[in-house]
């Protein structure tokens, strides 16, 4: 009986060690993944900010482009008026 109890104790002891090792490895993997996710999240935040800034700049340049087109039309009309043949 002692031999069977000794074998069972060793088996449970090994099983406990392996379970502890598995939990430790799982925790390390979880920490690595959490760190990677945090880094990716930060990268996405930076990308989103850049995109937001670029969209603002595009809107601003669209306003500039529209203003220049309007000024060009006014200049064209002014030239037409100035050089229109009087008849």
PDB file of C-alpha atoms in Angstrom:
ATOM      1  CA  UNK A   1       0.000   0.000   0.000  1.00  0.00           C
ATOM      2  CA  UNK A   2       2.838   2.375   0.816  1.00  0.00           C
ATOM      3  CA  UNK A   3       4.275   1.924  -2.660  1.00  0.00           C
ATOM      4  CA  UNK A   4       0.948   2.807  -4.314  1.00  0.00           C
ATOM      5  CA  UNK A   5       0.543   5.836  -2.035  1.00  0.00           C
ATOM      6  CA  UNK A   6       4.090   6.940  -2.840  1.00  0.00           C
ATOM      7  CA  UNK A   7       3.460   6.626  -6.580  1.00  0.00           C
ATOM      8  CA  UNK A   8       0.194   8.532  -6.284  1.00  0.00           C
ATOM      9  CA  UNK A   9       1.893  11.281  -4.258  1.00  0.00           C
ATOM     10  CA  UNK A  10       4.665  11.605  -6.836  1.00  0.00           C
ATOM     11  CA  UNK A  11       2.123  11.659  -9.643  1.00  0.00           C
ATOM     12  CA  UNK A  12       0.061  14.386  -7.951  1.00  0.00           C
ATOM     13  CA  UNK A  13       3.218  16.301  -7.068  1.00  0.00           C
ATOM     14  CA  UNK A  14       4.370  16.218 -10.721  1.00  0.00           C
ATOM     15  CA  UNK A  15       0.885  17.139 -11.874  1.00  0.00           C
ATOM     16  CA  UNK A  16       0.886  20.082  -9.438  1.00  0.00           C
ATOM     17  CA  UNK A  17       4.301  21.256 -10.674  1.00  0.00           C
ATOM     18  CA  UNK A  18       3.175  21.026 -14.295  1.00  0.00           C
ATOM     19  CA  UNK A  19      -0.047  22.880 -13.485  1.00  0.00           C
ATOM     20  CA  UNK A  20       1.944  25.606 -11.693  1.00  0.00           C
ATOM     21  CA  UNK A  21       4.354  25.835 -14.634  1.00  0.00           C
ATOM     22  CA  UNK A  22       1.426  26.035 -17.074  1.00  0.00           C
ATOM     23  CA  UNK A  23      -0.232  28.809 -15.055  1.00  0.00           C
ATOM     24  CA  UNK A  24       3.071  30.702 -14.891  1.00  0.00           C
ATOM     25  CA  UNK A  25       3.606  30.397 -18.658  1.00  0.00           C
ATOM     26  CA  UNK A  26       0.009  31.405 -19.264  1.00  0.00           C
ATOM     27  CA  UNK A  27       0.477  34.488 -17.086  1.00  0.00           C
ATOM     28  CA  UNK A  28       3.688  35.427 -18.940  1.00  0.00           C
ATOM     29  CA  UNK A  29       1.934  35.016 -22.284  1.00  0.00           C
ATOM     30  CA  UNK A  30      -0.951  37.124 -21.016  1.00  0.00           C
ATOM     31  CA  UNK A  31       1.437  39.878 -19.943  1.00  0.00           C
ATOM     32  CA  UNK A  32       3.188  39.816 -23.340  1.00  0.00           C
ATOM     33  CA  UNK A  33      -0.130  39.975 -25.174  1.00  0.00           C
ATOM     34  CA  UNK A  34      -1.344  42.779 -22.960  1.00  0.00           C
ATOM     35  CA  UNK A  35       1.856  44.718 -23.697  1.00  0.00           C
ATOM     36  CA  UNK A  36       1.505  44.073 -27.446  1.00  0.00           C
ATOM     37  CA  UNK A  37      -2.146  45.143 -27.414  1.00  0.00           C
ATOM     38  CA  UNK A  38      -1.233  48.305 -25.518  1.00  0.00           C
ATOM     39  CA  UNK A  39       1.497  49.114 -28.057  1.00  0.00           C
ATOM     40  CA  UNK A  40      -0.899  48.511 -30.968  1.00  0.00           C
ATOM     41  CA  UNK A  41      -3.528  50.651 -29.246  1.00  0.00           C
ATOM     42  CA  UNK A  42      -1.021  53.483 -28.885  1.00  0.00           C
ATOM     43  CA  UNK A  43      -0.039  53.132 -32.561  1.00  0.00           C
ATOM     44  CA  UNK A  44      -3.701  53.294 -33.557  1.00  0.00           C
ATOM     45  CA  UNK A  45      -4.214  56.406 -31.424  1.00  0.00           C
ATOM     46  CA  UNK A  46      -1.257  58.098 -33.149  1.00  0.00           C
ATOM     47  CA  UNK A  47      -2.559  57.052 -36.581  1.00  0.00           C
ATOM     48  CA  UNK A  48      -6.030  58.319 -35.756  1.00  0.00           C
ATOM     49  CA  UNK A  49      -4.620  61.663 -34.614  1.00  0.00           C
ATOM     50  CA  UNK A  50      -2.572  61.989 -37.814  1.00  0.00           C
ATOM     51  CA  UNK A  51      -5.626  61.153 -39.891  1.00  0.00           C
ATOM     52  CA  UNK A  52      -7.694  63.699 -37.991  1.00  0.00           C
ATOM     53  CA  UNK A  53      -5.054  66.377 -38.538  1.00  0.00           C
ATOM     54  CA  UNK A  54      -4.733  65.518 -42.222  1.00  0.00           C
ATOM     55  CA  UNK A  55      -8.472  65.731 -42.693  1.00  0.00           C
ATOM     56  CA  UNK A  56      -8.465  69.165 -41.085  1.00  0.00           C
ATOM     57  CA  UNK A  57      -5.677  70.270 -43.408  1.00  0.00           C
ATOM     58  CA  UNK A  58      -7.536  68.926 -46.424  1.00  0.00           C
ATOM     59  CA  UNK A  59     -10.621  70.885 -45.411  1.00  0.00           C
ATOM     60  CA  UNK A  60      -8.488  73.976 -44.967  1.00  0.00           C
ATOM     61  CA  UNK A  61      -6.844  73.503 -48.376  1.00  0.00           C
ATOM     62  CA  UNK A  62     -10.271  72.991 -49.925  1.00  0.00           C
ATOM     63  CA  UNK A  63     -11.279  76.381 -48.496  1.00  0.00           C
ATOM     64  CA  UNK A  64      -8.099  77.942 -49.927  1.00  0.00           C
ATOM     65  CA  UNK A  65      -8.738  76.322 -53.304  1.00  0.00           C
ATOM     66  CA  UNK A  66     -12.331  77.583 -53.354  1.00  0.00           C
ATOM     67  CA  UNK A  67     -11.211  81.089 -52.397  1.00  0.00           C
ATOM     68  CA  UNK A  68      -8.584  81.097 -55.162  1.00  0.00           C
ATOM     69  CA  UNK A  69     -11.140  79.927 -57.713  1.00  0.00           C
ATOM     70  CA  UNK A  70     -13.495  82.700 -56.619  1.00  0.00           C
ATOM     71  CA  UNK A  71     -10.687  85.285 -56.808  1.00  0.00           C
ATOM     72  CA  UNK A  72      -9.733  83.973 -60.264  1.00  0.00           C
ATOM     73  CA  UNK A  73     -13.322  84.377 -61.491  1.00  0.00           C
ATOM     74  CA  UNK A  74     -13.479  87.923 -60.108  1.00  0.00           C
ATOM     75  CA  UNK A  75     -10.159  88.778 -61.754  1.00  0.00           C
ATOM     76  CA  UNK A  76     -11.398  87.318 -65.035  1.00  0.00           C
ATOM     77  CA  UNK A  77     -14.561  89.425 -64.815  1.00  0.00           C
ATOM     78  CA  UNK A  78     -12.506  92.519 -63.974  1.00  0.00           C
ATOM     79  CA  UNK A  79     -10.305  91.998 -67.066  1.00  0.00           C
ATOM     80  CA  UNK A  80     -13.356  91.441 -69.247  1.00  0.00           C
ATOM     81  CA  UNK A  81     -14.862  94.658 -67.967  1.00  0.00           C
ATOM     82  CA  UNK A  82     -11.608  96.620 -68.291  1.00  0.00           C
ATOM     83  CA  UNK A  83     -10.838  95.489 -71.809  1.00  0.00           C
ATOM     84  CA  UNK A  84     -14.343  95.229 -73.131  1.00  0.00           C
ATOM     85  CA  UNK A  85     -14.745  97.012 -76.431  1.00  0.00           C
ATOM     86  CA  UNK A  86     -16.861 100.064 -76.156  1.00  0.00           C
ATOM     87  CA  UNK A  87     -19.212 100.191 -78.930  1.00  0.00           C
TER      88      UNK A  87
END
